[in-house]
PDB file of C-alpha atoms and ligand atoms in Angstrom:
ATOM      1  CA  MET A  23      -0.170   0.181  -0.668  1.00  0.00           C
ATOM      2  CA  ASN A  24       1.379   3.434  -0.505  1.00  0.00           C
ATOM      3  CA  THR A  25       2.209   5.585   1.504  1.00  0.00           C
ATOM      4  CA  HIS A  26       1.765   9.181   0.365  1.00  0.00           C
ATOM      5  CA  PRO A  27      -0.210  11.873   0.949  1.00  0.00           C
ATOM      6  CA  LYS A  28      -0.962  12.178  -3.332  1.00  0.00           C
ATOM      7  CA  HIS A  29      -2.457   8.307  -2.334  1.00  0.00           C
ATOM      8  CA  GLU A  30      -5.849   9.818  -0.523  1.00  0.00           C
ATOM      9  CA  ARG A  31      -9.331   9.243  -1.955  1.00  0.00           C
ATOM     10  CA  THR A  32     -12.488  10.846  -0.869  1.00  0.00           C
ATOM     11  CA  LEU A  33     -16.135  10.565  -2.020  1.00  0.00           C
ATOM     12  CA  ILE A  34     -18.328  12.715  -3.558  1.00  0.00           C
ATOM     13  CA  ILE A  35     -22.305  12.642  -4.175  1.00  0.00           C
ATOM     14  CA  VAL A  36     -24.008  15.134  -6.100  1.00  0.00           C
ATOM     15  CA  LYS A  37     -27.197  14.967  -4.658  1.00  0.00           C
ATOM     16  CA  PRO A  38     -31.011  15.947  -6.680  1.00  0.00           C
ATOM     17  CA  ASP A  39     -31.111  19.625  -6.209  1.00  0.00           C
ATOM     18  CA  GLY A  40     -27.587  19.987  -7.258  1.00  0.00           C
ATOM     19  CA  ILE A  41     -28.398  18.098 -10.895  1.00  0.00           C
ATOM     20  CA  GLN A  42     -31.480  20.366 -10.728  1.00  0.00           C
ATOM     21  CA  ARG A  43     -29.680  22.900 -10.255  1.00  0.00           C
ATOM     22  CA  GLY A  44     -27.636  23.112 -12.779  1.00  0.00           C
ATOM     23  CA  LEU A  45     -23.842  22.772 -10.852  1.00  0.00           C
ATOM     24  CA  ILE A  46     -22.912  19.205 -12.132  1.00  0.00           C
ATOM     25  CA  GLY A  47     -20.182  20.720 -14.584  1.00  0.00           C
ATOM     26  CA  GLU A  48     -19.440  24.078 -11.423  1.00  0.00           C
ATOM     27  CA  ILE A  49     -18.762  21.491  -8.958  1.00  0.00           C
ATOM     28  CA  ILE A  50     -17.045  19.496 -10.519  1.00  0.00           C
ATOM     29  CA  ASN A  51     -14.759  22.220 -11.805  1.00  0.00           C
ATOM     30  CA  ARG A  52     -13.993  22.919  -8.157  1.00  0.00           C
ATOM     31  CA  TYR A  53     -12.441  19.321  -7.049  1.00  0.00           C
ATOM     32  CA  GLU A  54     -10.723  19.410 -10.473  1.00  0.00           C
ATOM     33  CA  ARG A  55      -9.193  22.835 -10.653  1.00  0.00           C
ATOM     34  CA  VAL A  56      -7.968  22.586  -6.855  1.00  0.00           C
ATOM     35  CA  GLY A  57      -5.697  19.464  -8.475  1.00  0.00           C
ATOM     36  CA  LEU A  58      -7.478  16.740  -7.299  1.00  0.00           C
ATOM     37  CA  LYS A  59      -7.904  13.440  -9.651  1.00  0.00           C
ATOM     38  CA  LEU A  60     -11.248  12.392 -10.630  1.00  0.00           C
ATOM     39  CA  THR A  61     -11.563   8.116 -10.822  1.00  0.00           C
ATOM     40  CA  ALA A  62     -14.693   7.689 -10.909  1.00  0.00           C
ATOM     41  CA  LEU A  63     -17.971   8.849 -11.516  1.00  0.00           C
ATOM     42  CA  LYS A  64     -21.297   7.455 -11.912  1.00  0.00           C
ATOM     43  CA  MET A  65     -25.141   8.738 -12.210  1.00  0.00           C
ATOM     44  CA  MET A  66     -28.072   6.551  -9.932  1.00  0.00           C
ATOM     45  CA  ILE A  67     -31.344   7.177  -7.944  1.00  0.00           C
ATOM     46  CA  PRO A  68     -29.875   5.646  -5.071  1.00  0.00           C
ATOM     47  CA  THR A  69     -32.754   3.837  -2.606  1.00  0.00           C
ATOM     48  CA  ALA A  70     -33.833   3.937   0.386  1.00  0.00           C
ATOM     49  CA  GLU A  71     -31.902   1.411   1.907  1.00  0.00           C
ATOM     50  CA  MET A  72     -28.047   2.696   0.022  1.00  0.00           C
ATOM     51  CA  VAL A  73     -28.658   6.410   1.351  1.00  0.00           C
ATOM     52  CA  GLU A  74     -29.954   4.814   5.433  1.00  0.00           C
ATOM     53  CA  LYS A  75     -26.313   2.217   5.310  1.00  0.00           C
ATOM     54  CA  HIS A  76     -24.304   5.530   3.677  1.00  0.00           C
ATOM     55  CA  TYR A  77     -25.002   7.778   6.874  1.00  0.00           C
ATOM     56  CA  THR A  78     -24.810   4.407   9.746  1.00  0.00           C
ATOM     57  CA  LEU A  79     -21.488   3.560   7.852  1.00  0.00           C
ATOM     58  CA  ASP A  80     -19.315   5.803  10.493  1.00  0.00           C
ATOM     59  CA  PRO A  81     -21.302   4.809  13.790  1.00  0.00           C
ATOM     60  CA  GLU A  82     -20.456   8.114  15.744  1.00  0.00           C
ATOM     61  CA  TRP A  83     -22.660   9.166  12.605  1.00  0.00           C
ATOM     62  CA  ARG A  84     -26.199  10.214  14.464  1.00  0.00           C
ATOM     63  CA  MET A  85     -24.617  11.405  17.762  1.00  0.00           C
ATOM     64  CA  LYS A  86     -21.454  14.546  15.769  1.00  0.00           C
ATOM     65  CA  THR A  87     -24.689  15.370  13.109  1.00  0.00           C
ATOM     66  CA  GLY A  88     -27.191  15.282  16.300  1.00  0.00           C
ATOM     67  CA  LEU A  89     -24.935  18.125  18.375  1.00  0.00           C
ATOM     68  CA  LYS A  90     -24.157  19.964  15.201  1.00  0.00           C
ATOM     69  CA  SER A  91     -27.694  20.688  14.321  1.00  0.00           C
ATOM     70  CA  ILE A  92     -28.175  21.346  18.119  1.00  0.00           C
ATOM     71  CA  LYS A  93     -26.103  24.081  18.040  1.00  0.00           C
ATOM     72  CA  GLY A  94     -27.085  25.565  14.411  1.00  0.00           C
ATOM     73  CA  TYR A  95     -30.592  25.879  16.397  1.00  0.00           C
ATOM     74  CA  THR A  96     -28.071  27.141  19.468  1.00  0.00           C
ATOM     75  CA  ASP A  97     -25.337  29.472  17.706  1.00  0.00           C
ATOM     76  CA  LYS A  98     -28.370  31.742  16.195  1.00  0.00           C
ATOM     77  CA  GLY A  99     -30.087  32.185  19.754  1.00  0.00           C
ATOM     78  CA  LEU A 100     -32.755  29.230  17.945  1.00  0.00           C
ATOM     79  CA  LYS A 101     -35.017  26.642  20.435  1.00  0.00           C
ATOM     80  CA  PRO A 102     -33.839  23.456  18.731  1.00  0.00           C
ATOM     81  CA  PRO A 103     -37.074  21.106  18.044  1.00  0.00           C
ATOM     82  CA  HIS A 104     -35.205  18.608  20.434  1.00  0.00           C
ATOM     83  CA  ALA A 105     -32.094  18.416  23.307  1.00  0.00           C
ATOM     84  CA  ASP A 106     -31.716  14.868  22.509  1.00  0.00           C
ATOM     85  CA  PRO A 107     -29.250  15.355  19.610  1.00  0.00           C
ATOM     86  CA  LEU A 108     -30.316  10.788  18.606  1.00  0.00           C
ATOM     87  CA  LYS A 109     -34.003  11.694  18.486  1.00  0.00           C
ATOM     88  CA  VAL A 110     -33.139  15.223  16.235  1.00  0.00           C
ATOM     89  CA  THR A 111     -30.831  12.247  13.681  1.00  0.00           C
ATOM     90  CA  GLU A 112     -33.500  10.729  13.779  1.00  0.00           C
ATOM     91  CA  ILE A 113     -35.808  12.401  12.182  1.00  0.00           C
ATOM     92  CA  VAL A 114     -33.518  13.872   9.779  1.00  0.00           C
ATOM     93  CA  LEU A 115     -32.421   9.979   8.748  1.00  0.00           C
ATOM     94  CA  GLU A 116     -35.752   9.870   7.179  1.00  0.00           C
ATOM     95  CA  LYS A 117     -35.932  13.333   5.874  1.00  0.00           C
ATOM     96  CA  LEU A 118     -32.863  12.640   4.447  1.00  0.00           C
ATOM     97  CA  LYS A 119     -33.752   8.829   2.380  1.00  0.00           C
ATOM     98  CA  GLU A 120     -37.149  11.012   0.728  1.00  0.00           C
ATOM     99  CA  TYR A 121     -34.176  13.603  -0.175  1.00  0.00           C
ATOM    100  CA  LEU A 122     -31.420  11.446  -2.559  1.00  0.00           C
ATOM    101  CA  THR A 123     -33.492   8.990  -3.370  1.00  0.00           C
ATOM    102  CA  SER A 124     -36.402  11.276  -5.592  1.00  0.00           C
ATOM    103  CA  GLY A 125     -34.098  12.284  -8.542  1.00  0.00           C
ATOM    104  CA  PRO A 126     -30.513  10.218  -9.802  1.00  0.00           C
ATOM    105  CA  VAL A 127     -27.669  11.195  -8.275  1.00  0.00           C
ATOM    106  CA  ILE A 128     -23.493  11.436  -9.231  1.00  0.00           C
ATOM    107  CA  ALA A 129     -21.577   9.521  -7.331  1.00  0.00           C
ATOM    108  CA  MET A 130     -17.499  10.512  -8.136  1.00  0.00           C
ATOM    109  CA  VAL A 131     -15.051   9.311  -5.995  1.00  0.00           C
ATOM    110  CA  TRP A 132     -11.529  11.816  -5.909  1.00  0.00           C
ATOM    111  CA  GLN A 133      -8.405  11.202  -5.172  1.00  0.00           C
ATOM    112  CA  GLY A 134      -5.247  13.379  -4.090  1.00  0.00           C
ATOM    113  CA  ALA A 135      -3.287  14.941  -1.410  1.00  0.00           C
ATOM    114  CA  HIS A 136      -5.764  15.329   1.759  1.00  0.00           C
ATOM    115  CA  ALA A 137      -8.853  14.139  -0.752  1.00  0.00           C
ATOM    116  CA  ALA A 138     -11.027  14.368   2.003  1.00  0.00           C
ATOM    117  CA  GLU A 139      -9.804  17.563   4.124  1.00  0.00           C
ATOM    118  CA  ILE A 140      -9.885  19.326   0.948  1.00  0.00           C
ATOM    119  CA  VAL A 141     -12.849  18.425  -0.539  1.00  0.00           C
ATOM    120  CA  ARG A 142     -14.815  20.093   3.059  1.00  0.00           C
ATOM    121  CA  LYS A 143     -12.779  22.810   3.169  1.00  0.00           C
ATOM    122  CA  LEU A 144     -14.164  23.569  -0.793  1.00  0.00           C
ATOM    123  CA  ILE A 145     -17.846  22.477   0.376  1.00  0.00           C
ATOM    124  CA  GLY A 146     -18.910  24.177   3.053  1.00  0.00           C
ATOM    125  CA  GLY A 147     -20.372  24.021   5.834  1.00  0.00           C
ATOM    126  CA  THR A 148     -23.703  21.531   6.751  1.00  0.00           C
ATOM    127  CA  GLU A 149     -26.142  24.911   6.541  1.00  0.00           C
ATOM    128  CA  PRO A 150     -25.299  26.901   3.783  1.00  0.00           C
ATOM    129  CA  ARG A 151     -26.775  30.201   5.428  1.00  0.00           C
ATOM    130  CA  SER A 152     -24.034  30.145   7.796  1.00  0.00           C
ATOM    131  CA  SER A 153     -21.853  27.915   5.241  1.00  0.00           C
ATOM    132  CA  ASP A 154     -18.602  30.515   4.546  1.00  0.00           C
ATOM    133  CA  VAL A 155     -18.450  32.597   1.137  1.00  0.00           C
ATOM    134  CA  GLY A 156     -16.450  30.681  -1.651  1.00  0.00           C
ATOM    135  CA  THR A 157     -17.803  27.369  -1.000  1.00  0.00           C
ATOM    136  CA  ILE A 158     -20.318  25.480  -2.796  1.00  0.00           C
ATOM    137  CA  ARG A 159     -23.086  26.404  -0.250  1.00  0.00           C
ATOM    138  CA  GLY A 160     -21.709  28.814   0.566  1.00  0.00           C
ATOM    139  CA  ASP A 161     -22.583  30.540  -3.536  1.00  0.00           C
ATOM    140  CA  PHE A 162     -25.042  28.986  -4.247  1.00  0.00           C
ATOM    141  CA  VAL A 163     -27.620  28.051  -1.901  1.00  0.00           C
ATOM    142  CA  LEU A 164     -29.492  29.227   0.379  1.00  0.00           C
ATOM    143  CA  ASP A 165     -30.804  26.563   3.561  1.00  0.00           C
ATOM    144  CA  SER A 166     -31.667  26.304   7.079  1.00  0.00           C
ATOM    145  CA  TYR A 167     -32.016  24.023   9.650  1.00  0.00           C
ATOM    146  CA  ALA A 168     -34.583  26.358  10.579  1.00  0.00           C
ATOM    147  CA  MET A 169     -36.611  26.509   7.162  1.00  0.00           C
ATOM    148  CA  SER A 170     -35.966  22.395   6.462  1.00  0.00           C
ATOM    149  CA  ASP A 171     -36.937  21.653  10.217  1.00  0.00           C
ATOM    150  CA  SER A 172     -39.877  23.772   9.295  1.00  0.00           C
ATOM    151  CA  ASP A 173     -41.069  22.486   6.263  1.00  0.00           C
ATOM    152  CA  GLY A 174     -40.314  18.958   7.404  1.00  0.00           C
ATOM    153  CA  ARG A 175     -37.720  18.311   5.063  1.00  0.00           C
ATOM    154  CA  ALA A 176     -33.501  17.675   5.037  1.00  0.00           C
ATOM    155  CA  VAL A 177     -31.409  20.469   4.065  1.00  0.00           C
ATOM    156  CA  ARG A 178     -30.624  21.440   0.655  1.00  0.00           C
ATOM    157  CA  ASN A 179     -27.086  21.451   0.232  1.00  0.00           C
ATOM    158  CA  LEU A 180     -26.176  20.210  -3.412  1.00  0.00           C
ATOM    159  CA  VAL A 181     -23.656  17.925  -2.197  1.00  0.00           C
ATOM    160  CA  HIS A 182     -22.011  15.328  -0.308  1.00  0.00           C
ATOM    161  CA  ALA A 183     -18.279  14.157   0.781  1.00  0.00           C
ATOM    162  CA  SER A 184     -16.948  11.666   3.298  1.00  0.00           C
ATOM    163  CA  GLY A 185     -16.307  13.708   7.025  1.00  0.00           C
ATOM    164  CA  SER A 186     -12.265  11.816   6.586  1.00  0.00           C
ATOM    165  CA  ALA A 187     -10.514   9.101   4.083  1.00  0.00           C
ATOM    166  CA  LYS A 188     -11.158   6.335   6.842  1.00  0.00           C
ATOM    167  CA  GLU A 189     -15.153   7.174   6.317  1.00  0.00           C
ATOM    168  CA  ALA A 190     -14.673   8.122   2.977  1.00  0.00           C
ATOM    169  CA  GLU A 191     -12.272   4.313   2.139  1.00  0.00           C
ATOM    170  CA  ASP A 192     -15.765   2.982   3.952  1.00  0.00           C
ATOM    171  CA  GLU A 193     -18.361   4.910   1.798  1.00  0.00           C
ATOM    172  CA  ILE A 194     -16.123   4.676  -1.477  1.00  0.00           C
ATOM    173  CA  ALA A 195     -16.669   0.286  -0.871  1.00  0.00           C
ATOM    174  CA  HIS A 196     -20.053   0.848   0.001  1.00  0.00           C
ATOM    175  CA  TRP A 197     -20.692   2.761  -3.548  1.00  0.00           C
ATOM    176  CA  PHE A 198     -18.163   1.191  -6.356  1.00  0.00           C
ATOM    177  CA  LYS A 199     -17.290  -1.858  -7.277  1.00  0.00           C
ATOM    178  CA  LYS A 200     -13.578  -2.030  -8.004  1.00  0.00           C
ATOM    179  CA  GLU A 201     -13.356  -1.938 -11.371  1.00  0.00           C
ATOM    180  CA  GLU A 202     -15.478   0.856 -11.921  1.00  0.00           C
ATOM    181  CA  ILE A 203     -13.057   2.926 -10.363  1.00  0.00           C
ATOM    182  CA  PHE A 204      -9.545   3.794 -12.552  1.00  0.00           C
ATOM    183  CA  ASP A 205      -5.979   4.109 -11.547  1.00  0.00           C
ATOM    184  CA  TYR A 206      -4.386   6.552 -13.652  1.00  0.00           C
ATOM    185  CA  LYS A 207      -1.925   8.763 -14.182  1.00  0.00           C
ATOM    186  CA  LEU A 208      -2.361  12.759 -14.883  1.00  0.00           C
ATOM    187  CA  LEU A 209       0.547  14.489 -16.334  1.00  0.00           C
ATOM    188  CA  VAL A 210       0.145  17.508 -14.464  1.00  0.00           C
ATOM    189  CA  GLU A 211       0.016  15.778 -11.413  1.00  0.00           C
ATOM    190  CA  GLN A 212       4.342  15.985 -12.115  1.00  0.00           C
ATOM    191  CA  ILE A 213       4.123  19.372 -11.438  1.00  0.00           C
ATOM    192  CA  ILE A 214       1.883  19.423  -8.469  1.00  0.00           C
ATOM    193  CA  TYR A 215       3.595  16.971  -6.632  1.00  0.00           C
ATOM    194  CA  GLU A 216       7.360  15.701  -7.993  1.00  0.00           C
ATOM    195  CA  LYS A 217      10.181  16.984  -5.973  1.00  0.00           C
ATOM    196  CA  ASP A 218      12.447  18.360  -9.477  1.00  0.00           C
ATOM    197  CA  LEU A 219      10.772  20.384 -11.996  1.00  0.00           C
ATOM    198  CA  ASP A 220      13.450  19.047 -14.588  1.00  0.00           C
ATOM    199  CA  GLY A 221      12.232  19.330 -18.078  1.00  0.00           C
ATOM    200  CA  ILE A 222       9.820  22.633 -18.152  1.00  0.00           C
ATOM    201  CA  LEU A 223      12.970  24.044 -19.665  1.00  0.00           C
ATOM    202  CA  GLU A 224      13.539  23.458 -23.236  1.00  0.00           C
TER     203      GLU A 224
HETATM  204  P1  ADP B 318     -22.594  17.320   5.950  1.00  0.00           P
HETATM  205  O1  ADP B 318     -23.126  17.067   5.132  1.00  0.00           O
HETATM  206  O2  ADP B 318     -21.941  18.303   5.728  1.00  0.00           O
HETATM  207  O3  ADP B 318     -21.318  15.413   6.443  1.00  0.00           O
HETATM  208  P2  ADP B 318     -24.666  15.344   7.992  1.00  0.00           P
HETATM  209  O4  ADP B 318     -23.340  13.952   7.715  1.00  0.00           O
HETATM  210  O5  ADP B 318     -24.257  15.640   9.502  1.00  0.00           O
HETATM  211  O6  ADP B 318     -23.562  16.438   7.940  1.00  0.00           O
HETATM  212  O7  ADP B 318     -25.482  15.632   7.566  1.00  0.00           O
HETATM  213  C1  ADP B 318     -25.296  15.112   6.264  1.00  0.00           C
HETATM  214  C2  ADP B 318     -27.059  15.882   5.729  1.00  0.00           C
HETATM  215  O8  ADP B 318     -28.589  15.702   6.527  1.00  0.00           O
HETATM  216  C3  ADP B 318     -26.508  16.767   5.235  1.00  0.00           C
HETATM  217  O9  ADP B 318     -25.926  17.045   4.088  1.00  0.00           O
HETATM  218  C4  ADP B 318     -27.661  17.446   5.233  1.00  0.00           C
HETATM  219  O10 ADP B 318     -27.832  17.534   3.296  1.00  0.00           O
HETATM  220  C5  ADP B 318     -28.861  16.771   5.980  1.00  0.00           C
HETATM  221  N1  ADP B 318     -28.976  16.826   7.641  1.00  0.00           N
HETATM  222  C6  ADP B 318     -27.852  17.439   8.613  1.00  0.00           C
HETATM  223  N2  ADP B 318     -28.525  17.842   9.949  1.00  0.00           N
HETATM  224  C7  ADP B 318     -29.917  18.230   9.855  1.00  0.00           C
HETATM  225  C8  ADP B 318     -30.832  18.605   9.885  1.00  0.00           C
HETATM  226  N3  ADP B 318     -30.880  19.765  11.434  1.00  0.00           N
HETATM  227  N4  ADP B 318     -31.917  19.730   9.796  1.00  0.00           N
HETATM  228  C9  ADP B 318     -32.746  19.222   8.059  1.00  0.00           C
HETATM  229  N5  ADP B 318     -31.695  17.828   7.497  1.00  0.00           N
HETATM  230  C10 ADP B 318     -30.153  17.983   8.058  1.00  0.00           C
HETATM  231 MG1   MG B 319     -21.431  13.597   6.341  1.00  0.00          MG
END
């Protein structure tokens, strides 16, 4: 197993609203231009079972997501719908199944140094209302916990990305068969990663 950081991989899913909003190219462009390499891509309509399995691969996800949602309320001086984070997530998971099975999604594997961290940085925080300017969720959508909860649906935030390199490996195995992922070189990787830049000058 090669341990150089350039071999790290992460999973991205363009959610149904991302496709409907015409943002497939924009999303791909952001990861391409930073220097990551696309190694797998497919369109599908996931089943509710696939969505539940995807989110619960990480046994900590229920607790982390509940706590993050509650913080999203309390940071704005608002009262969360439940004090119990696991109760919050239980409701979120049901809404997520409706959201992600509502139309086609595009699943992708991107590879490169610190792929999971870089992709999370460019995607922005979970809640578009408070995600940073310049990120995908900050620039192209405006949803909030408060609005999505009162309307009884999942937060629409265009795209999913794995939380860490370890989570990514589990998620990649869940969405892709080995033979759907391509191992190849991009010539530009020499400029991004190689120690010597010999060969530029004539
Ligand atoms: P992220 O996608 O940023 O990793 P999470 O893993 O915590 O976020 O949550 C998964 C998805 O569930 C989010 O992207 C969002 O679509 C939805 N979601 C999270 N929290 C809530 C909530 N409190 N209300 C509605 N939808 C939520
Ligand atoms: Mg997540």
